PDB file of C-alpha atoms in Angstrom:
ATOM      1  CA  MET N   1      -0.379  -0.169   0.407  1.00 88.00           C
ATOM      2  CA  HIS N   2       1.187   3.434  -0.865  1.00 93.00           C
ATOM      3  CA  ASP N   3       2.064   6.099   2.553  1.00 93.00           C
ATOM      4  CA  ASN N   4      -0.891   8.040   1.077  1.00 94.00           C
ATOM      5  CA  GLU N   5      -3.644   5.261   0.961  1.00 96.00           C
ATOM      6  CA  TYR N   6      -1.936   3.979   4.662  1.00 96.00           C
ATOM      7  CA  HIS N   7      -2.592   7.485   5.741  1.00 96.00           C
ATOM      8  CA  GLU N   8      -6.425   8.590   4.673  1.00 96.00           C
ATOM      9  CA  LEU N   9      -7.762   4.713   5.211  1.00 96.00           C
ATOM     10  CA  ALA N  10      -5.710   4.988   8.777  1.00 97.00           C
ATOM     11  CA  GLU N  11      -7.115   8.378   9.668  1.00 95.00           C
ATOM     12  CA  ALA N  12     -10.608   6.900   8.589  1.00 95.00           C
ATOM     13  CA  THR N  13     -10.818   4.208  10.998  1.00 96.00           C
ATOM     14  CA  ILE N  14      -9.416   6.484  13.659  1.00 96.00           C
ATOM     15  CA  TRP N  15     -12.734   9.047  12.816  1.00 95.00           C
ATOM     16  CA  ALA N  16     -14.648   6.533  12.830  1.00 96.00           C
ATOM     17  CA  ILE N  17     -13.001   4.388  15.906  1.00 96.00           C
ATOM     18  CA  GLU N  18     -13.603   7.927  17.323  1.00 95.00           C
ATOM     19  CA  ALA N  19     -17.371   8.049  16.194  1.00 95.00           C
ATOM     20  CA  ALA N  20     -18.524   4.705  17.377  1.00 96.00           C
ATOM     21  CA  PHE N  21     -17.191   5.230  20.701  1.00 95.00           C
ATOM     22  CA  GLU N  22     -19.959   8.668  21.035  1.00 93.00           C
ATOM     23  CA  ASN N  23     -22.504   6.591  19.619  1.00 93.00           C
ATOM     24  CA  THR N  24     -22.697   4.298  22.342  1.00 92.00           C
ATOM     25  CA  GLY N  25     -24.810   6.658  25.104  1.00 90.00           C
ATOM     26  CA  LEU N  26     -22.009   6.637  27.155  1.00 92.00           C
ATOM     27  CA  ASP N  27     -19.906   9.091  29.519  1.00 92.00           C
ATOM     28  CA  ILE N  28     -17.179   8.748  27.344  1.00 93.00           C
ATOM     29  CA  ASP N  29     -14.663  11.146  26.524  1.00 94.00           C
ATOM     30  CA  SER N  30     -12.527  11.157  23.155  1.00 95.00           C
ATOM     31  CA  GLU N  31      -9.605  13.528  22.418  1.00 95.00           C
ATOM     32  CA  CYS N  32      -8.152  13.092  18.942  1.00 94.00           C
ATOM     33  CA  ASP N  33      -4.369  14.837  17.987  1.00 89.00           C
ATOM     34  CA  GLY N  34      -3.993  14.386  14.401  1.00 80.00           C
ATOM     35  CA  ASP N  35      -2.908  10.443  14.610  1.00 91.00           C
ATOM     36  CA  LEU N  36      -3.994  10.194  18.344  1.00 96.00           C
ATOM     37  CA  LEU N  37      -6.873   8.855  19.555  1.00 98.00           C
ATOM     38  CA  GLU N  38      -7.304   8.588  23.591  1.00 98.00           C
ATOM     39  CA  ILE N  39     -10.665   7.251  24.636  1.00 97.00           C
ATOM     40  CA  THR N  40     -11.746   8.082  28.593  1.00 97.00           C
ATOM     41  CA  PHE N  41     -14.638   5.569  30.134  1.00 96.00           C
ATOM     42  CA  PRO N  42     -15.947   7.290  33.376  1.00 94.00           C
ATOM     43  CA  ASN N  43     -14.129   4.867  34.717  1.00 95.00           C
ATOM     44  CA  ARG N  44     -11.236   7.525  34.622  1.00 96.00           C
ATOM     45  CA  THR N  45      -9.231   4.149  32.435  1.00 96.00           C
ATOM     46  CA  VAL N  46      -8.236   5.066  29.023  1.00 97.00           C
ATOM     47  CA  MET N  47      -7.819   3.348  25.301  1.00 98.00           C
ATOM     48  CA  VAL N  48      -5.366   4.357  22.943  1.00 98.00           C
ATOM     49  CA  ILE N  49      -5.438   4.047  19.617  1.00 98.00           C
ATOM     50  CA  ASN N  50      -2.723   5.583  16.962  1.00 97.00           C
ATOM     51  CA  LYS N  51      -1.064   5.580  14.017  1.00 97.00           C
ATOM     52  CA  GLN N  52       2.534   4.218  13.020  1.00 96.00           C
ATOM     53  CA  PRO N  53       3.027   5.265   9.693  1.00 96.00           C
ATOM     54  CA  PRO N  54       6.618   3.786   9.403  1.00 95.00           C
ATOM     55  CA  LEU N  55       5.272   0.290  10.365  1.00 97.00           C
ATOM     56  CA  GLN N  56       1.858   1.215   8.464  1.00 97.00           C
ATOM     57  CA  GLN N  57      -0.051  -0.388  11.215  1.00 98.00           C
ATOM     58  CA  LEU N  58      -2.435   0.981  14.205  1.00 98.00           C
ATOM     59  CA  TRP N  59      -1.666   0.230  17.713  1.00 98.00           C
ATOM     60  CA  VAL N  60      -4.347   0.064  20.053  1.00 98.00           C
ATOM     61  CA  ALA N  61      -3.509   0.452  23.914  1.00 98.00           C
ATOM     62  CA  THR N  62      -6.161  -0.969  26.097  1.00 96.00           C
ATOM     63  CA  LYS N  63      -5.931  -1.254  30.502  1.00 94.00           C
ATOM     64  CA  PHE N  64      -5.179  -4.923  29.847  1.00 93.00           C
ATOM     65  CA  ASN N  65      -2.674  -5.199  27.173  1.00 93.00           C
ATOM     66  CA  GLY N  66      -1.426  -3.333  23.748  1.00 96.00           C
ATOM     67  CA  HIS N  67      -1.886  -4.267  19.939  1.00 98.00           C
ATOM     68  CA  HIS N  68      -0.553  -3.971  16.660  1.00 98.00           C
ATOM     69  CA  PHE N  69      -2.761  -4.051  13.749  1.00 98.00           C
ATOM     70  CA  GLU N  70      -2.028  -4.547   9.709  1.00 98.00           C
ATOM     71  CA  TYR N  71      -4.654  -3.586   6.653  1.00 97.00           C
ATOM     72  CA  ARG N  72      -5.219  -6.753   4.955  1.00 95.00           C
ATOM     73  CA  ASP N  73      -8.006  -8.162   3.017  1.00 93.00           C
ATOM     74  CA  GLY N  74     -10.394  -5.296   3.982  1.00 94.00           C
ATOM     75  CA  GLN N  75      -9.338  -5.417   7.190  1.00 96.00           C
ATOM     76  CA  TRP N  76      -7.277  -4.179  10.171  1.00 98.00           C
ATOM     77  CA  ILE N  77      -6.032  -7.024  11.995  1.00 98.00           C
ATOM     78  CA  ASP N  78      -4.403  -7.766  14.850  1.00 98.00           C
ATOM     79  CA  ASN N  79      -0.461  -8.963  13.780  1.00 96.00           C
ATOM     80  CA  ARG N  80      -0.109 -11.187  16.830  1.00 95.00           C
ATOM     81  CA  THR N  81      -3.367 -12.612  17.301  1.00 94.00           C
ATOM     82  CA  GLY N  82      -5.224 -12.298  14.300  1.00 96.00           C
ATOM     83  CA  ALA N  83      -7.860 -10.345  16.038  1.00 96.00           C
ATOM     84  CA  GLU N  84      -9.606  -8.270  13.801  1.00 97.00           C
ATOM     85  CA  LEU N  85     -10.136  -4.358  15.258  1.00 98.00           C
ATOM     86  CA  TRP N  86     -13.593  -3.725  15.603  1.00 98.00           C
ATOM     87  CA  GLU N  87     -14.777  -7.062  17.579  1.00 97.00           C
ATOM     88  CA  LEU N  88     -11.220  -6.660  19.997  1.00 97.00           C
ATOM     89  CA  LEU N  89     -12.626  -2.593  20.517  1.00 97.00           C
ATOM     90  CA  THR N  90     -16.106  -4.225  21.247  1.00 97.00           C
ATOM     91  CA  GLU N  91     -14.784  -6.469  24.003  1.00 96.00           C
ATOM     92  CA  SER N  92     -11.741  -4.349  25.353  1.00 96.00           C
ATOM     93  CA  GLY N  93     -14.103  -1.429  25.290  1.00 96.00           C
ATOM     94  CA  SER N  94     -16.632  -3.159  26.920  1.00 96.00           C
ATOM     95  CA  LYS N  95     -14.740  -4.565  29.737  1.00 96.00           C
ATOM     96  CA  GLN N  96     -13.067  -1.077  30.033  1.00 96.00           C
ATOM     97  CA  ALA N  97     -17.129   0.625  30.397  1.00 95.00           C
ATOM     98  CA  GLU N  98     -17.946  -2.115  32.960  1.00 94.00           C
ATOM     99  CA  GLN N  99     -20.313  -2.805  30.761  1.00 93.00           C
ATOM    100  CA  SER N 100     -21.883  -4.368  27.172  1.00 94.00           C
ATOM    101  CA  ILE N 101     -21.440  -2.247  23.825  1.00 92.00           C
ATOM    102  CA  THR N 102     -20.934  -2.772  20.378  1.00 92.00           C
ATOM    103  CA  LEU N 103     -18.432  -0.894  18.263  1.00 93.00           C
ATOM    104  CA  THR N 104     -18.903  -0.748  14.696  1.00 89.00           C
ATOM    105  CA  ALA N 105     -17.591   1.298  11.561  1.00 84.00           C
ATOM    106  CA  GLU N 106     -20.453   2.670  10.392  1.00 74.00           C
TER     107      GLU N 106
END
């Protein structure tokens, strides 16, 4: 993938993640500063999503662990576990929010 494609895709994904968290109806704060998105949950735990341009990856740091996602076959896939980005965000977001949430790229 060309660098421009990566940047467009990663930025669109970060904006979609921010919108998805805002649409949960929970008292979640988000702050996006260029390549970095911080999601703060009501219990004050934080999730960080950021671009890693040299590797063409998205990194996600949750309260529990970190993940490195590569774009493959139309999806962001964790290069260690094989988890899909939105599934991981839903699972980790639910744990950090201490209630069930569903996040999608819509």
